[in-house]
Short mmCIF file of C-alpha atoms in Angstrom, two decimals:
data_model
loop_
_atom_site.label_atom_id
_atom_site.label_comp_id
_atom_site.label_asym_id
_atom_site.label_seq_id
_atom_site.Cartn_x
_atom_site.Cartn_y
_atom_site.Cartn_z
CA UNK A 1 84.84 94.57 69.87
CA UNK A 2 88.39 95.27 68.07
CA UNK A 3 88.50 98.23 66.06
CA UNK A 4 90.67 96.80 63.38
CA UNK A 5 89.43 94.66 60.67
CA UNK A 6 89.99 90.37 61.21
CA UNK A 7 93.53 89.37 61.71
CA UNK A 8 95.25 88.50 57.89
CA UNK A 9 98.22 86.30 57.21
CA UNK A 10 100.59 86.57 54.47
CA UNK A 11 101.08 83.05 52.64
CA UNK A 12 103.28 80.80 55.14
CA UNK A 13 101.64 81.64 57.94
CA UNK A 14 103.78 80.28 60.82
CA UNK A 15 101.78 77.57 62.30
CA UNK A 16 104.43 75.74 64.49
CA UNK A 17 107.48 76.90 66.29
CA UNK A 18 109.66 75.44 63.49
CA UNK A 19 107.69 77.64 61.38
CA UNK A 20 108.17 80.49 63.12
CA UNK A 21 111.58 80.31 63.08
CA UNK A 22 111.74 79.22 59.78
CA UNK A 23 109.96 82.76 58.66
CA UNK A 24 112.38 84.80 60.73
CA UNK A 25 115.80 83.49 59.79
CA UNK A 26 114.67 83.39 56.23
CA UNK A 27 114.20 87.24 56.23
CA UNK A 28 117.29 87.57 58.49
CA UNK A 29 115.59 88.26 61.54
CA UNK A 30 116.52 86.54 65.13
CA UNK A 31 113.52 85.44 67.26
CA UNK A 32 113.93 87.49 70.79
CA UNK A 33 113.73 85.07 73.22
CA UNK A 34 114.85 86.33 76.60
CA UNK A 35 118.14 85.05 78.62
CA UNK A 36 116.54 85.27 81.71
CA UNK A 37 113.57 84.30 83.52
CA UNK A 38 112.67 88.01 84.38
CA UNK A 39 109.52 88.94 86.69
CA UNK A 40 108.96 85.09 86.72
CA UNK A 41 105.68 84.31 88.50
CA UNK A 42 103.24 81.19 88.76
CA UNK A 43 105.90 78.57 89.12
CA UNK A 44 105.45 75.51 90.96
CA UNK A 45 107.87 76.14 93.78
CA UNK A 46 111.31 75.68 94.54
CA UNK A 47 113.54 75.61 91.60
CA UNK A 48 112.32 75.32 88.26
CA UNK A 49 115.93 74.18 86.33
CA UNK A 50 115.47 76.99 84.10
CA UNK A 51 112.10 75.82 82.48
CA UNK A 52 110.56 79.16 81.86
CA UNK A 53 108.08 80.13 79.72
CA UNK A 54 106.83 83.47 78.36
CA UNK A 55 103.04 83.84 77.45
CA UNK A 56 101.84 86.56 74.98
CA UNK A 57 98.83 88.32 74.20
CA UNK A 58 98.51 90.21 70.92
CA UNK A 59 96.16 92.47 69.17
CA UNK A 60 94.02 93.67 72.70
CA UNK A 61 92.96 95.35 74.53
CA UNK A 62 89.43 93.75 73.85
CA UNK A 63 86.62 94.29 75.82
CA UNK A 64 84.64 90.96 75.24
CA UNK A 65 88.31 88.68 75.66
CA UNK A 66 90.83 90.98 77.58
CA UNK A 67 88.73 90.66 80.63
CA UNK A 68 88.38 86.63 80.34
CA UNK A 69 91.89 86.08 79.70
CA UNK A 70 92.48 88.33 83.00
CA UNK A 71 90.68 86.29 84.65
CA UNK A 72 92.32 83.28 84.26
CA UNK A 73 96.22 84.48 84.66
CA UNK A 74 94.97 86.02 87.85
CA UNK A 75 93.18 82.45 88.88
CA UNK A 76 96.48 80.70 87.95
CA UNK A 77 98.81 83.41 89.39
CA UNK A 78 100.47 83.82 86.30
CA UNK A 79 101.86 87.13 84.73
CA UNK A 80 101.79 87.96 80.79
CA UNK A 81 102.95 90.15 78.09
CA UNK A 82 100.39 91.78 76.14
CA UNK A 83 101.26 93.72 72.98
CA UNK A 84 98.63 96.32 71.90
CA UNK A 85 97.13 98.09 69.81
CA UNK A 86 97.06 101.59 70.08
CA UNK A 87 93.82 102.28 68.51
CA UNK A 88 92.13 99.49 71.07
CA UNK A 89 93.97 101.24 73.72
CA UNK A 90 92.93 104.51 72.70
CA UNK A 91 88.77 103.30 72.57
CA UNK A 92 89.64 101.10 75.60
CA UNK A 93 91.63 102.68 77.84
CA UNK A 94 90.19 101.53 81.18
CA UNK A 95 91.39 97.99 80.13
CA UNK A 96 95.05 98.75 79.03
CA UNK A 97 94.93 99.86 82.98
CA UNK A 98 94.05 96.98 84.14
CA UNK A 99 95.96 94.88 82.45
CA UNK A 100 99.18 97.08 84.14
CA UNK A 101 97.74 97.37 87.31
CA UNK A 102 97.21 93.32 87.56
CA UNK A 103 100.95 92.88 86.89
CA UNK A 104 101.05 92.42 83.21
CA UNK A 105 103.50 93.78 80.65
CA UNK A 106 101.92 96.25 78.40
CA UNK A 107 104.28 96.74 75.17
CA UNK A 108 104.12 98.09 71.51
CA UNK A 109 102.01 96.38 68.32
CA UNK A 110 101.77 99.25 66.05
CA UNK A 111 98.49 101.84 66.11
CA UNK A 112 96.48 100.26 63.30
CA UNK A 113 98.15 96.65 62.67
CA UNK A 114 100.11 97.98 59.46
CA UNK A 115 102.84 95.92 57.73
CA UNK A 116 105.59 98.04 59.05
CA UNK A 117 107.55 96.64 56.24
CA UNK A 118 105.38 98.85 53.55
CA UNK A 119 105.27 102.60 55.79
CA UNK A 120 107.79 105.27 55.30
CA UNK A 121 110.19 105.90 58.55
CA UNK A 122 107.77 108.61 59.27
CA UNK A 123 104.83 106.68 59.40
CA UNK A 124 106.51 103.89 61.43
CA UNK A 125 108.01 106.07 63.97
CA UNK A 126 104.18 108.05 63.72
CA UNK A 127 102.79 104.07 64.67
CA UNK A 128 105.04 103.24 67.42
CA UNK A 129 105.18 106.78 69.00
CA UNK A 130 101.12 107.12 69.23
CA UNK A 131 100.84 103.96 70.42
CA UNK A 132 103.58 104.65 73.27
CA UNK A 133 101.59 107.54 74.32
CA UNK A 134 98.24 105.91 74.11
CA UNK A 135 99.93 103.07 76.72
CA UNK A 136 101.73 105.39 79.04
CA UNK A 137 98.94 107.48 79.46
CA UNK A 138 97.40 104.46 81.42
CA UNK A 139 100.36 102.62 82.37
CA UNK A 140 102.78 105.24 83.54
CA UNK A 141 105.33 103.46 81.25
CA UNK A 142 106.91 103.62 78.17
CA UNK A 143 106.83 100.27 76.34
CA UNK A 144 110.77 98.84 75.35
CA UNK A 145 109.81 96.42 72.97
CA UNK A 146 107.99 96.34 69.85
CA UNK A 147 106.09 93.17 67.89
CA UNK A 148 105.60 94.07 64.18
CA UNK A 149 102.26 92.96 63.07
CA UNK A 150 101.96 89.86 61.49
CA UNK A 151 106.05 89.32 62.54
CA UNK A 152 106.66 90.64 59.41
CA UNK A 153 110.28 92.74 59.96
CA UNK A 154 112.97 93.79 57.46
CA UNK A 155 116.49 95.87 57.64
CA UNK A 156 114.30 99.28 58.16
CA UNK A 157 111.66 98.30 60.77
CA UNK A 158 115.11 96.99 62.64
CA UNK A 159 116.72 100.54 62.03
CA UNK A 160 113.54 102.28 62.88
CA UNK A 161 112.71 100.21 66.09
CA UNK A 162 116.59 100.57 67.31
CA UNK A 163 116.32 104.19 66.51
CA UNK A 164 113.09 104.57 68.96
CA UNK A 165 114.55 102.69 71.79
CA UNK A 166 112.60 99.57 71.07
CA UNK A 167 113.60 95.77 71.07
CA UNK A 168 111.65 93.50 68.57
CA UNK A 169 109.88 90.48 69.78
CA UNK A 170 108.49 87.97 67.94
CA UNK A 171 107.94 84.41 69.25
CA UNK A 172 108.78 80.62 69.05
CA UNK A 173 105.44 78.80 69.40
CA UNK A 174 102.53 80.14 67.34
CA UNK A 175 99.36 78.11 67.68
CA UNK A 176 97.74 80.08 65.19
CA UNK A 177 94.69 80.48 67.43
CA UNK A 178 93.94 83.68 65.51
CA UNK A 179 92.36 81.22 62.73
CA UNK A 180 89.98 79.26 65.16
CA UNK A 181 90.91 76.08 64.54
CA UNK A 182 88.97 74.66 68.09
CA UNK A 183 90.14 74.74 71.55
CA UNK A 184 91.83 71.02 71.59
CA UNK A 185 94.03 72.19 68.53
CA UNK A 186 95.16 75.49 70.45
CA UNK A 187 95.84 73.75 73.37
CA UNK A 188 97.83 70.44 71.53
CA UNK A 189 99.80 72.92 69.29
CA UNK A 190 101.09 74.87 72.06
CA UNK A 191 101.70 71.91 74.37
CA UNK A 192 103.46 69.67 72.22
CA UNK A 193 105.84 72.49 70.70
CA UNK A 194 107.04 74.32 73.80
CA UNK A 195 110.23 74.22 75.42
CA UNK A 196 112.15 76.09 77.88
CA UNK A 197 112.39 79.93 76.87
CA UNK A 198 109.54 79.59 74.41
CA UNK A 199 107.71 82.54 73.97
CA UNK A 200 103.66 81.79 73.04
CA UNK A 201 101.56 83.86 70.83
CA UNK A 202 98.48 83.83 71.68
CA UNK A 203 95.77 86.27 70.80
CA UNK A 204 93.26 88.75 73.27
CA UNK A 205 91.80 91.07 70.67
CA UNK A 206 91.47 91.13 67.15
CA UNK A 207 88.24 88.73 66.54
CA UNK A 208 86.27 85.93 67.86
CA UNK A 209 89.14 84.71 70.84
CA UNK A 210 86.85 82.56 72.54
CA UNK A 211 88.76 79.69 71.91
CA UNK A 212 92.23 81.01 73.15
CA UNK A 213 90.40 81.60 76.70
CA UNK A 214 88.78 78.25 76.36
CA UNK A 215 92.15 76.82 75.64
CA UNK A 216 93.98 78.97 78.58
CA UNK A 217 93.33 77.12 81.57
CA UNK A 218 94.40 73.82 80.26
CA UNK A 219 97.72 75.09 78.96
CA UNK A 220 98.58 77.13 81.97
CA UNK A 221 97.64 74.10 84.36
CA UNK A 222 99.63 71.37 82.13
CA UNK A 223 102.84 73.56 82.15
CA UNK A 224 102.84 74.30 85.66
CA UNK A 225 102.12 70.08 86.11
CA UNK A 226 105.37 69.59 84.05
CA UNK A 227 107.46 72.19 86.58
CA UNK A 228 106.90 75.22 84.18
CA UNK A 229 107.32 78.98 85.81
CA UNK A 230 106.43 82.11 83.47
CA UNK A 231 107.51 85.13 83.05
CA UNK A 232 106.80 88.26 81.22
CA UNK A 233 109.14 90.38 79.04
CA UNK A 234 110.20 93.51 78.51
CA UNK A 235 110.05 94.69 82.26
#
């Protein structure tokens, strides 16, 4: 199981894409949406007319749920981006290796999932650098992107991320799967709000993710039927 506590959320947690964008704007943060569908995979064949989405998974790796997510992604020929917690990488290094081996992008989600806004510059650096080292040891690559826990970003966090060579990546579709609203709710919240270029936030760690695992096949198959292709973020 995850070595970090059950995921907390601050007041005004994002439940929809509109909510996510509103929070980012209120904090002066731009939600990062890729301009081009790099490393696209799992399309329906032929031109997608720019209909590309980005599946992302936070808080892993988890021995209970990451393998199930990987199996579903492999079944549908889809690649995704995993924002991993450093201490979970250290606890389950072979899982991080498996994520990378299957062609997914492995990126930085801090070492222990703190609110980076509340840390000193040195502590932020430690959170990011320690996670980089753990991921690099299993994948051979240093993450180029940082997803701050809770999406909590301010000027100081952005400054440290830039100094560490990291692009800050948030999301535009949040079904709040961390709150376990039910498989049907997770599925509908994604499918009702997704748009070309959407960055979809899901979880493979940090708690019971069985509902996310159960919702994933329908999310992927429906999006494929709508003509979407899937791509990874951050190379």
